[in-house]
Amino acid sequence: METVMEEEEYNWREVVLSPLKPLVPEPELDPELDRETGERRRGRDIMIAVDHGPKSKHAFDWAITHLCRLADTVHLVYAISSLNNQIVYEMTQGLMEKLAAEAFEVAMVKTKARIVEGDAGKVICKEAERLKPAAVVMGTRGRSLIQSVVKGSVSEYCFHNCRTAPIIVVPGKEAGDKSVL
């Protein structure tokens, strides 16, 4: 069975993030690094779907801690119903800047951010198709199967329709518990 993707255009705005530079001097070339493969040095694209909720932050933290490597580029994607709302755009831009600074501080990765307009599940899948990342990371609210079927679930939609490997970070019962679906 093949996934049918709707061919409709969607609007987006690139978020201009302030450039971040390491505070430590460049290390001298180490002969150990020459043995690494070109794949590791080139880096990967990792897409993280974010919003203002704690489950999204938990997924972001998990991805930065467990998935990202030094040469990777993190693409933050925020789905919004309308790009015309300037207040929401400014709040989202602030969130993206904060997450980019944290990603650089924790994993020393480059970050790009984009705010896309439309249905969250569809635009996340379209962004994944455009970027072709190594993985798409997103959080979930931890609803039961029946609740997600009745109310709809962005992570469930992306799990079934995204061509790139989706990583869905499920919230733990306590702050220290982490699990991945």
N, CA, C and O atoms as a DFTB+ gen file, in Angstrom:
724 C
 N C O
     1  1       0.849      -1.170       0.000
     2  2       0.000       0.000       0.000
     3  2       0.900       1.241       0.000
     4  3       1.869       1.316       0.755
     5  1       0.573       2.192      -0.840
     6  2       1.387       3.399      -0.962
     7  2       0.646       4.584      -0.348
     8  3      -0.568       4.715      -0.499
     9  1       1.384       5.436       0.341
    10  2       0.802       6.613       0.967
    11  2       0.451       7.642      -0.097
    12  3       1.266       7.931      -0.974
    13  1      -0.750       8.194      -0.027
    14  2      -1.170       9.227      -0.962
    15  2      -0.929      10.576      -0.295
    16  3      -1.499      10.867       0.756
    17  1      -0.087      11.391      -0.906
    18  2       0.222      12.716      -0.372
    19  2      -0.534      13.758      -1.194
    20  3      -0.527      13.721      -2.424
    21  1      -1.181      14.681      -0.500
    22  2      -1.883      15.751      -1.191
    23  2      -0.866      16.743      -1.724
    24  3       0.099      17.071      -1.033
    25  1      -1.065      17.219      -2.931
    26  2      -0.134      18.135      -3.572
    27  2      -0.629      19.577      -3.439
    28  3      -0.901      20.225      -4.449
    29  1      -0.746      20.075      -2.247
    30  2      -1.158      21.452      -2.052
    31  2       0.023      22.241      -1.503
    32  3       0.848      21.708      -0.762
    33  1       0.092      23.502      -1.870
    34  2       1.162      24.373      -1.401
    35  2       0.906      24.747       0.050
    36  3      -0.233      24.750       0.515
    37  1       1.966      25.056       0.744
    38  2       1.829      25.533       2.097
    39  2       2.765      26.711       2.302
    40  3       3.807      26.807       1.654
    41  1       2.392      27.599       3.196
    42  2       3.187      28.786       3.469
    43  2       4.134      28.522       4.620
    44  3       3.859      27.692       5.487
    45  1       5.256      29.236       4.623
    46  2       6.230      29.080       5.688
    47  2       7.030      30.356       5.817
    48  3       7.077      31.171       4.895
    49  1       7.657      30.525       6.963
    50  2       8.567      31.638       7.204
    51  2       9.806      31.093       7.881
    52  3       9.728      30.369       8.873
    53  1      10.935      31.450       7.334
    54  2      12.211      31.052       7.922
    55  2      12.432      31.908       9.170
    56  3      12.178      33.112       9.139
    57  1      12.890      31.319      10.243
    58  2      13.210      32.053      11.460
    59  2      14.701      32.343      11.426
    60  3      15.524      31.433      11.317
    61  1      15.036      33.621      11.522
    62  2      16.446      34.013      11.504
    63  2      16.979      33.902      12.928
    64  3      16.570      34.650      13.815
    65  1      17.887      32.967      13.132
    66  2      18.473      32.739      14.447
    67  2      19.801      33.467      14.528
    68  3      20.522      33.571      13.536
    69  1      20.124      33.970      15.712
    70  2      21.407      34.639      15.872
    71  2      22.523      33.605      15.771
    72  3      22.393      32.498      16.293
    73  1      23.622      33.962      15.101
    74  2      24.717      32.993      14.950
    75  2      25.376      32.705      16.295
    76  3      25.640      33.612      17.084
    77  1      25.631      31.439      16.533
    78  2      26.256      31.012      17.778
    79  2      27.646      30.481      17.469
    80  3      27.833      29.703      16.533
    81  1      28.609      30.903      18.258
    82  2      29.986      30.466      18.059
    83  2      30.514      29.913      19.369
    84  3      30.187      30.427      20.438
    85  1      31.323      28.874      19.294
    86  2      31.853      28.303      20.529
    87  2      32.784      29.279      21.235
    88  3      33.490      30.063      20.601
    89  1      32.768      29.213      22.563
    90  2      33.617      30.075      23.361
    91  2      35.002      29.491      23.562
    92  3      35.895      30.168      24.070
    93  1      35.186      28.250      23.171
    94  2      36.485      27.600      23.310
    95  2      37.254      27.740      22.010
    96  3      36.643      27.791      20.943
    97  1      38.571      27.803      22.068
    98  2      39.344      27.916      20.829
    99  2      39.264      26.632      20.022
   100  3      38.976      25.559      20.552
   101  1      39.524      26.765      18.734
   102  2      39.520      25.599      17.858
   103  2      40.590      24.614      18.317
   104  3      41.727      25.018      18.557
   105  1      40.254      23.332      18.446
   106  2      41.269      22.355      18.861
   107  2      42.259      22.091      17.728
   108  3      41.942      22.232      16.547
   109  1      43.453      21.708      18.126
   110  2      44.440      21.335      17.118
   111  2      44.007      20.019      16.489
   112  3      43.306      19.220      17.110
   113  1      44.426      19.808      15.271
   114  2      44.030      18.579      14.581
   115  2      44.592      17.369      15.306
   116  3      45.783      17.294      15.609
   117  1      43.715      16.443      15.571
   118  2      44.064      15.232      16.299
   119  2      44.139      14.078      15.300
   120  3      43.207      13.904      14.515
   121  1      45.191      13.298      15.299
   122  2      45.274      12.178      14.352
   123  2      44.158      11.156      14.546
   124  3      43.842      10.408      13.620
   125  1      43.556      11.113      15.740
   126  2      42.449      10.185      15.983
   127  2      41.251      10.520      15.101
   128  3      40.511       9.625      14.693
   129  1      41.054      11.826      14.798
   130  2      39.899      12.225      14.004
   131  2      40.021      11.774      12.558
   132  3      39.007      11.619      11.878
   133  1      41.232      11.561      12.075
   134  2      41.417      11.130      10.701
   135  2      40.834       9.738      10.467
   136  3      40.513       9.383       9.333
   137  1      40.698       8.960      11.517
   138  2      40.180       7.603      11.367
   139  2      38.665       7.568      11.283
   140  3      38.096       6.540      10.916
   141  1      37.990       8.679      11.617
   142  2      36.534       8.691      11.538
   143  2      36.087       8.642      10.090
   144  3      36.811       9.065       9.189
   145  1      34.912       8.131       9.880
   146  2      34.393       8.023       8.528
   147  2      33.909       9.378       8.038
   148  3      33.635      10.274       8.837
   149  1      33.808       9.522       6.740
   150  2      33.297      10.754       6.150
   151  2      31.858      11.005       6.548
   152  3      31.445      12.156       6.686
   153  1      31.080       9.931       6.736
   154  2      29.683      10.067       7.124
   155  2      29.570      10.778       8.466
   156  3      28.716      11.648       8.632
   157  1      30.403      10.425       9.408
   158  2      30.341      11.043      10.735
   159  2      30.762      12.505      10.674
   160  3      30.164      13.346      11.345
   161  1      31.765      12.816       9.893
   162  2      32.221      14.196       9.806
   163  2      31.233      15.068       9.055
   164  3      31.097      16.251       9.368
   165  1      30.547      14.517       8.081
   166  2      29.628      15.306       7.272
   167  2      28.406      15.721       8.078
   168  3      27.884      16.819       7.883
   169  1      27.955      14.889       8.952
   170  2      26.794      15.221       9.767
   171  2      25.490      14.843       9.094
   172  3      25.440      14.545       7.900
   173  1      24.447      14.864       9.888
   174  2      23.121      14.488       9.412
   175  2      22.166      15.638       9.667
   176  3      22.473      16.561      10.423
   177  1      21.015      15.576       9.037
   178  2      19.936      16.503       9.320
   179  2      18.951      15.779      10.232
   180  3      18.493      14.679       9.923
   181  1      18.636      16.408      11.348
   182  2      17.657      15.869      12.295
   183  2      16.530      16.890      12.389
   184  3      16.773      18.054      12.705
   185  1      15.306      16.466      12.119
   186  2      14.161      17.374      12.202
   187  2      13.427      17.137      13.511
   188  3      13.115      15.998      13.858
   189  1      13.148      18.223      14.244
   190  2      12.416      18.124      15.500
   191  2      11.186      19.011      15.401
   192  3      11.305      20.221      15.208
   193  1      10.007      18.416      15.532
   194  2       8.754      19.166      15.543
   195  2       8.544      19.694      16.955
   196  3       8.526      18.923      17.914
   197  1       8.384      21.011      17.083
   198  2       8.261      21.620      18.406
   199  2       6.991      22.451      18.513
   200  3       6.420      22.883      17.512
   201  1       6.567      22.662      19.745
   202  2       5.525      23.626      20.068
   203  2       5.845      24.164      21.457
   204  3       6.942      23.938      21.969
   205  1       4.914      24.864      22.064
   206  2       5.179      25.487      23.360
   207  2       4.912      24.555      24.543
   208  3       5.032      24.986      25.690
   209  1       4.558      23.310      24.302
   210  2       4.191      22.398      25.375
   211  2       5.372      21.662      25.996
   212  3       6.445      21.580      25.399
   213  1       5.165      21.121      27.212
   214  2       6.237      20.394      27.903
   215  2       6.596      19.067      27.233
   216  3       7.745      18.635      27.327
   217  1       5.658      18.416      26.566
   218  2       5.952      17.143      25.895
   219  2       6.893      17.378      24.708
   220  3       7.764      16.556      24.425
   221  1       6.708      18.490      24.029
   222  2       7.587      18.858      22.926
   223  2       8.997      19.150      23.438
   224  3       9.982      18.750      22.817
   225  1       9.092      19.835      24.551
   226  2      10.396      20.144      25.154
   227  2      11.095      18.860      25.582
   228  3      12.310      18.726      25.433
   229  1      10.325      17.920      26.113
   230  2      10.875      16.626      26.521
   231  2      11.452      15.892      25.302
   232  3      12.536      15.315      25.383
   233  1      10.734      15.914      24.185
   234  2      11.213      15.271      22.956
   235  2      12.459      15.979      22.440
   236  3      13.400      15.325      21.989
   237  1      12.475      17.310      22.502
   238  2      13.650      18.079      22.075
   239  2      14.860      17.711      22.924
   240  3      15.941      17.454      22.393
   241  1      14.679      17.687      24.236
   242  2      15.779      17.335      25.140
   243  2      16.298      15.926      24.854
   244  3      17.506      15.693      24.851
   245  1      15.380      14.989      24.613
   246  2      15.785      13.618      24.326
   247  2      16.620      13.569      23.051
   248  3      17.665      12.920      23.014
   249  1      16.159      14.252      22.009
   250  2      16.864      14.231      20.726
   251  2      18.249      14.851      20.837
   252  3      19.214      14.312      20.294
   253  1      18.357      15.972      21.530
   254  2      19.649      16.641      21.669
   255  2      20.609      15.773      22.478
   256  3      21.794      15.694      22.156
   257  1      20.108      15.128      23.517
   258  2      20.952      14.322      24.395
   259  2      21.334      12.979      23.781
   260  3      22.493      12.573      23.872
   261  1      20.386      12.283      23.157
   262  2      20.618      10.904      22.729
   263  2      20.843      10.710      21.237
   264  3      21.394       9.683      20.843
   265  1      20.447      11.639      20.403
   266  2      20.473      11.404      18.968
   267  2      21.509      12.248      18.226
   268  3      22.135      11.766      17.282
   269  1      21.692      13.473      18.634
   270  2      22.539      14.414      17.882
   271  2      24.025      14.176      18.117
   272  3      24.468      13.845      19.216
   273  1      24.780      14.362      17.022
   274  2      26.235      14.303      17.067
   275  2      26.784      15.674      16.697
   276  3      26.046      16.560      16.264
   277  1      28.057      15.828      16.870
   278  2      28.714      17.121      16.726
   279  2      28.477      17.797      15.379
   280  3      28.218      19.001      15.356
   281  1      28.551      17.100      14.284
   282  2      28.451      17.716      12.960
   283  2      27.021      17.818      12.438
   284  3      26.816      18.279      11.316
   285  1      26.036      17.402      13.215
   286  2      24.649      17.393      12.759
   287  2      24.057      18.794      12.678
   288  3      24.563      19.741      13.280
   289  1      22.973      18.898      11.918
   290  2      22.175      20.119      11.850
   291  2      20.769      19.781      12.324
   292  3      20.134      18.863      11.806
   293  1      20.292      20.522      13.304
   294  2      18.945      20.323      13.831
   295  2      18.014      21.308      13.132
   296  3      18.279      22.509      13.099
   297  1      16.926      20.793      12.578
   298  2      15.913      21.629      11.929
   299  2      14.690      21.645      12.840
   300  3      14.031      20.620      13.016
   301  1      14.388      22.794      13.411
   302  2      13.215      22.947      14.257
   303  2      12.043      23.362      13.378
   304  3      12.156      24.310      12.601
   305  1      10.926      22.663      13.495
   306  2       9.735      22.961      12.702
   307  2       8.575      23.182      13.661
   308  3       8.306      22.364      14.542
   309  1       7.900      24.304      13.469
   310  2       6.737      24.650      14.289
   311  2       5.556      24.842      13.356
   312  3       5.611      25.688      12.464
   313  1       4.490      24.077      13.540
   314  2       3.287      24.194      12.714
   315  2       2.322      25.179      13.359
   316  3       2.085      25.131      14.566
   317  1       1.770      26.071      12.543
   318  2       0.895      27.130      13.038
   319  2      -0.299      27.243      12.090
   320  3      -0.184      26.950      10.900
   321  1      -1.441      27.669      12.623
   322  2      -2.629      27.756      11.776
   323  2      -2.593      28.959      10.841
   324  3      -3.117      28.889       9.729
   325  1      -1.973      30.077      11.279
   326  2      -1.904      31.271      10.433
   327  2      -0.605      32.022      10.684
   328  3      -0.252      32.302      11.830
   329  1       0.101      32.345       9.614
   330  2       1.337      33.119       9.734
   331  2       1.070      34.607       9.937
   332  3       1.995      35.362      10.237
   333  1      -0.175      35.039       9.780
   334  2      -0.504      36.458       9.883
   335  2      -0.563      36.963      11.314
   336  3      -0.555      38.175      11.530
   337  1      -0.622      36.070      12.303
   338  2      -0.685      36.473      13.703
   339  2       0.729      36.812      14.187
   340  3       1.518      35.917      14.491
   341  1       1.040      38.096      14.254
   342  2       2.388      38.559      14.586
   343  2       2.788      38.201      16.015
   344  3       3.955      37.898      16.264
   345  1       1.849      38.230      16.955
   346  2       2.157      37.920      18.359
   347  2       2.606      36.465      18.489
   348  3       3.600      36.175      19.153
   349  1       1.873      35.558      17.856
   350  2       2.230      34.143      17.910
   351  2       3.573      33.922      17.217
   352  3       4.396      33.138      17.690
   353  1       3.795      34.613      16.099
   354  2       5.061      34.473      15.384
   355  2       6.237      34.913      16.260
   356  3       7.258      34.227      16.316
   357  1       6.098      36.047      16.940
   358  2       7.183      36.540      17.797
   359  2       7.447      35.614      18.977
   360  3       8.600      35.386      19.341
   361  1       6.382      35.077      19.579
   362  2       6.562      34.119      20.678
   363  2       7.264      32.857      20.182
   364  3       8.135      32.315      20.861
   365  1       6.886      32.403      19.013
   366  2       7.494      31.208      18.438
   367  2       8.949      31.463      18.076
   368  3       9.797      30.593      18.273
   369  1       9.247      32.641      17.550
   370  2      10.620      32.985      17.221
   371  2      11.488      32.997      18.486
   372  3      12.630      32.537      18.464
   373  1      10.942      33.524      19.583
   374  2      11.666      33.497      20.863
   375  2      11.935      32.073      21.328
   376  3      13.024      31.766      21.813
   377  1      10.934      31.204      21.176
   378  2      11.100      29.795      21.550
   379  2      12.197      29.144      20.703
   380  3      13.046      28.423      21.226
   381  1      12.172      29.401      19.404
   382  2      13.167      28.814      18.505
   383  2      14.581      29.279      18.862
   384  3      15.519      28.482      18.838
   385  1      14.738      30.554      19.191
   386  2      16.055      31.081      19.568
   387  2      16.557      30.428      20.852
   388  3      17.735      30.093      20.974
   389  1      15.651      30.253      21.803
   390  2      16.020      29.613      23.070
   391  2      16.439      28.157      22.845
   392  3      17.437      27.705      23.406
   393  1      15.682      27.429      22.032
   394  2      16.009      26.030      21.746
   395  2      17.306      25.910      20.949
   396  3      18.087      24.985      21.172
   397  1      17.539      26.838      20.025
   398  2      18.780      26.815      19.246
   399  2      19.984      27.035      20.145
   400  3      21.009      26.370      19.990
   401  1      19.866      27.965      21.086
   402  2      20.967      28.219      22.022
   403  2      21.218      26.987      22.894
   404  3      22.367      26.632      23.159
   405  1      20.151      26.347      23.334
   406  2      20.299      25.152      24.170
   407  2      20.922      23.994      23.374
   408  3      21.762      23.264      23.901
   409  1      20.515      23.827      22.114
   410  2      21.078      22.763      21.282
   411  2      22.567      22.990      21.058
   412  3      23.352      22.042      21.056
   413  1      22.948      24.234      20.873
   414  2      24.355      24.537      20.666
   415  2      25.151      24.316      21.947
   416  3      26.268      23.801      21.909
   417  1      24.575      24.704      23.075
   418  2      25.256      24.558      24.361
   419  2      25.428      23.095      24.746
   420  3      26.484      22.706      25.245
   421  1      24.404      22.283      24.521
   422  2      24.439      20.887      24.952
   423  2      25.192      19.997      23.962
   424  3      26.034      19.197      24.369
   425  1      24.894      20.129      22.656
   426  2      25.451      19.187      21.683
   427  2      26.343      19.837      20.626
   428  3      26.880      19.138      19.766
   429  1      26.510      21.159      20.672
   430  2      27.336      21.894      19.706
   431  2      26.891      21.615      18.268
   432  3      27.725      21.380      17.394
   433  1      25.583      21.641      18.025
   434  2      25.037      21.417      16.689
   435  2      24.507      22.722      16.110
   436  3      24.101      23.622      16.845
   437  1      24.517      22.811      14.782
   438  2      23.908      23.956      14.104
   439  2      22.402      23.778      14.134
   440  3      21.898      22.655      14.161
   441  1      21.685      24.902      14.129
   442  2      20.230      24.844      14.170
   443  2      19.644      25.752      13.103
   444  3      20.098      26.879      12.903
   445  1      18.626      25.240      12.421
   446  2      17.827      26.034      11.497
   447  2      16.385      25.908      11.956
   448  3      15.986      24.873      12.490
   449  1      15.601      26.963      11.749
   450  2      14.226      26.944      12.236
   451  2      13.280      27.434      11.154
   452  3      13.622      28.301      10.349
   453  1      12.086      26.860      11.151
   454  2      11.076      27.243      10.174
   455  2       9.700      27.130      10.812
   456  3       9.400      26.157      11.504
   457  1       8.876      28.129      10.572
   458  2       7.488      28.108      11.021
   459  2       6.644      27.867       9.776
   460  3       6.743      28.615       8.803
   461  1       5.814      26.827       9.802
   462  2       5.009      26.470       8.642
   463  2       3.529      26.615       8.968
   464  3       3.101      26.402      10.102
   465  1       2.772      26.975       7.965
   466  2       1.345      27.203       8.139
   467  2       0.571      26.007       7.597
   468  3       0.851      25.513       6.505
   469  1      -0.405      25.552       8.377
   470  2      -1.254      24.460       7.915
   471  2      -1.512      23.441       9.008
   472  3      -1.144      23.633      10.166
   473  1      -2.153      22.356       8.613
   474  2      -2.442      21.255       9.520
   475  2      -1.107      20.642       9.965
   476  3      -0.269      20.302       9.131
   477  1      -0.918      20.504      11.272
   478  2       0.379      20.115      11.831
   479  2       0.928      18.817      11.228
   480  3       2.080      18.784      10.795
   481  1       0.149      17.780      11.193
   482  2       0.627      16.502      10.686
   483  2       1.055      16.576       9.230
   484  3       2.099      16.043       8.855
   485  1       0.249      17.236       8.415
   486  2       0.554      17.326       6.986
   487  2       1.804      18.150       6.722
   488  3       2.643      17.755       5.914
   489  1       1.940      19.289       7.391
   490  2       3.109      20.136       7.105
   491  2       4.392      19.537       7.674
   492  3       5.468      19.752       7.117
   493  1       4.299      18.796       8.765
   494  2       5.488      18.115       9.286
   495  2       5.955      17.063       8.283
   496  3       7.153      16.941       8.027
   497  1       5.029      16.311       7.719
   498  2       5.388      15.310       6.710
   499  2       5.943      15.974       5.450
   500  3       6.874      15.448       4.841
   501  1       5.392      17.114       5.050
   502  2       5.900      17.814       3.870
   503  2       7.296      18.374       4.123
   504  3       8.150      18.330       3.237
   505  1       7.533      18.896       5.311
   506  2       8.867      19.390       5.647
   507  2       9.871      18.236       5.669
   508  3      11.011      18.389       5.231
   509  1       9.444      17.097       6.176
   510  2      10.323      15.921       6.187
   511  2      10.635      15.476       4.764
   512  3      11.757      15.062       4.473
   513  1       9.651      15.561       3.882
   514  2       9.876      15.210       2.480
   515  2      10.854      16.191       1.833
   516  3      11.688      15.786       1.024
   517  1      10.759      17.473       2.181
   518  2      11.636      18.495       1.621
   519  2      13.064      18.343       2.139
   520  3      14.017      18.405       1.362
   521  1      13.216      18.143       3.457
   522  2      14.544      18.086       4.079
   523  2      15.235      16.730       3.909
   524  3      16.461      16.654       3.822
   525  1      14.445      15.680       3.863
   526  2      14.971      14.309       3.851
   527  2      15.956      14.090       5.010
   528  3      17.114      13.738       4.788
   529  1      15.482      14.303       6.250
   530  2      16.365      14.151       7.412
   531  2      16.600      12.680       7.752
   532  3      15.919      11.787       7.247
   533  1      17.583      12.459       8.620
   534  2      17.853      11.109       9.104
   535  2      16.714      10.630      10.003
   536  3      16.411       9.438      10.044
   537  1      16.086      11.560      10.722
   538  2      14.976      11.205      11.612
   539  2      14.096      12.422      11.846
   540  3      14.555      13.562      11.766
   541  1      12.830      12.167      12.136
   542  2      11.875      13.203      12.536
   543  2      11.494      12.893      13.978
   544  3      10.921      11.840      14.258
   545  1      11.809      13.801      14.887
   546  2      11.552      13.590      16.311
   547  2      10.375      14.462      16.733
   548  3      10.300      15.640      16.383
   549  1       9.456      13.864      17.491
   550  2       8.320      14.625      18.011
   551  2       7.834      13.999      19.303
   552  3       8.064      12.820      19.572
   553  1       7.167      14.806      20.084
   554  2       6.597      14.315      21.329
   555  2       5.153      13.910      21.121
   556  3       4.564      14.168      20.071
   557  1       4.598      13.280      22.121
   558  2       3.189      12.911      22.106
   559  2       2.626      13.162      23.497
   560  3       3.355      13.157      24.488
   561  1       1.341      13.376      23.553
   562  2       0.711      13.674      24.838
   563  2       0.520      12.441      25.705
   564  3       0.236      12.565      26.896
   565  1       0.670      11.269      25.136
   566  2       0.514      10.039      25.903
   567  2      -0.932       9.621      26.040
   568  3      -1.300       8.968      27.017
   569  1      -1.762       9.991      25.069
   570  2      -3.174       9.591      25.097
   571  2      -3.304       8.094      24.835
   572  3      -2.406       7.467      24.274
   573  1      -4.413       7.549      25.242
   574  2      -4.677       6.141      24.950
   575  2      -5.019       5.997      23.470
   576  3      -5.236       6.994      22.781
   577  1      -5.067       4.779      22.991
   578  2      -5.367       4.507      21.591
   579  2      -6.725       5.071      21.205
   580  3      -6.858       5.687      20.148
   581  1      -7.730       4.871      22.040
   582  2      -9.084       5.349      21.738
   583  2      -9.117       6.874      21.706
   584  3      -9.741       7.455      20.819
   585  1      -8.454       7.531      22.661
   586  2      -8.429       8.995      22.675
   587  2      -7.752       9.554      21.431
   588  3      -8.226      10.535      20.859
   589  1      -6.659       8.948      21.008
   590  2      -5.961       9.477      19.835
   591  2      -6.760       9.240      18.554
   592  3      -6.663      10.031      17.615
   593  1      -7.548       8.162      18.501
   594  2      -8.387       7.915      17.327
   595  2      -9.545       8.904      17.301
   596  3      -9.867       9.452      16.246
   597  1     -10.173       9.136      18.446
   598  2     -11.333      10.032      18.503
   599  2     -10.910      11.489      18.309
   600  3     -11.512      12.199      17.504
   601  1      -9.896      11.939      19.024
   602  2      -9.486      13.346      18.993
   603  2      -8.464      13.640      17.900
   604  3      -8.248      14.802      17.558
   605  1      -7.842      12.625      17.359
   606  2      -6.798      12.829      16.355
   607  2      -5.455      13.038      17.029
   608  3      -5.391      13.554      18.144
   609  1      -4.405      12.650      16.376
   610  2      -3.078      12.762      16.942
   611  2      -2.092      13.092      15.834
   612  3      -2.031      12.396      14.820
   613  1      -1.321      14.153      16.027
   614  2      -0.319      14.552      15.046
   615  2       0.756      13.480      14.941
   616  3       1.169      13.120      13.839
   617  1       1.209      12.970      16.075
   618  2       2.264      11.952      16.036
   619  2       1.768      10.668      15.372
   620  3       2.529      10.011      14.662
   621  1       0.535      10.311      15.586
   622  2      -0.045       9.122      14.944
   623  2      -0.109       9.328      13.429
   624  3       0.220       8.423      12.663
   625  1      -0.533      10.518      13.000
   626  2      -0.592      10.835      11.567
   627  2       0.800      10.740      10.946
   628  3       0.979      10.128       9.893
   629  1       1.780      11.350      11.604
   630  2       3.151      11.341      11.083
   631  2       3.738       9.934      11.081
   632  3       4.489       9.570      10.177
   633  1       3.394       9.150      12.090
   634  2       3.878       7.772      12.162
   635  2       3.441       6.972      10.935
   636  3       4.201       6.154      10.418
   637  1       2.216       7.212      10.475
   638  2       1.680       6.447       9.346
   639  2       1.980       7.070       7.983
   640  3       1.992       6.362       6.976
   641  1       2.225       8.388       7.932
   642  2       2.337       9.058       6.640
   643  2       3.712       9.623       6.311
   644  3       3.954       9.993       5.162
   645  1       4.604       9.702       7.265
   646  2       5.919      10.287       7.035
   647  2       6.840       9.239       6.425
   648  3       6.923       8.118       6.927
   649  1       7.532       9.596       5.349
   650  2       8.431       8.646       4.691
   651  2       9.769       8.534       5.400
   652  3      10.482       7.545       5.228
   653  1      10.114       9.531       6.193
   654  2      11.346       9.500       6.978
   655  2      11.045       8.827       8.308
   656  3       9.909       8.853       8.782
   657  1      12.063       8.227       8.904
   658  2      11.882       7.505      10.161
   659  2      11.402       8.435      11.280
   660  3      12.159       9.302      11.717
   661  1      10.163       8.273      11.751
   662  2       9.699       9.105      12.865
   663  2      10.110       8.488      14.204
   664  3      10.007       7.279      14.412
   665  1      10.572       9.348      15.096
   666  2      10.877       8.930      16.462
   667  2       9.902       9.671      17.350
   668  3       9.937      10.898      17.441
   669  1       9.029       8.919      18.007
   670  2       8.011       9.525      18.852
   671  2       8.408       9.302      20.300
   672  3       8.478       8.165      20.766
   673  1       8.669      10.394      21.011
   674  2       9.108      10.325      22.397
   675  2       7.862      10.391      23.282
   676  3       7.144      11.391      23.300
   677  1       7.627       9.310      24.008
   678  2       6.453       9.186      24.865
   679  2       6.805       9.690      26.261
   680  3       7.859       9.337      26.789
   681  1       5.948      10.506      26.869
   682  2       6.267      11.010      28.204
   683  2       6.273       9.897      29.241
   684  3       5.453       8.980      29.193
   685  1       7.212       9.991      30.181
   686  2       7.296       9.008      31.255
   687  2       6.341       9.364      32.383
   688  3       5.779      10.459      32.403
   689  1       6.156       8.445      33.320
   690  2       5.281       8.709      34.457
   691  2       5.882       9.729      35.402
   692  3       5.166      10.502      36.039
   693  1       7.199       9.726      35.488
   694  2       7.896      10.713      36.317
   695  2       8.845      11.487      35.423
   696  3       9.081      11.092      34.282
   697  1       9.380      12.563      35.914
   698  2      10.272      13.397      35.115
   699  2      11.516      12.621      34.687
   700  3      12.070      12.894      33.622
   701  1      11.959      11.677      35.480
   702  2      13.162      10.928      35.168
   703  2      12.944       9.799      34.190
   704  3      13.905       9.331      33.580
   705  1      11.710       9.341      34.017
   706  2      11.429       8.231      33.103
   707  2      11.420       8.717      31.672
   708  3      10.814       9.743      31.364
   709  1      12.086       7.991      30.798
   710  2      12.100       8.341      29.383
   711  2      11.851       7.082      28.595
   712  3      12.438       6.036      28.874
   713  1      10.981       7.178      27.612
   714  2      10.739       6.035      26.766
   715  2      10.484       6.508      25.345
   716  3      10.033       7.634      25.133
   717  1      10.766       5.666      24.386
   718  2      10.609       6.010      22.990
   719  2       9.770       4.955      22.328
   720  3       9.935       3.767      22.604
   721  1       8.865       5.364      21.453
   722  2       8.026       4.435      20.706
   723  2       8.633       4.248      19.334
   724  3       8.094       3.500      18.518
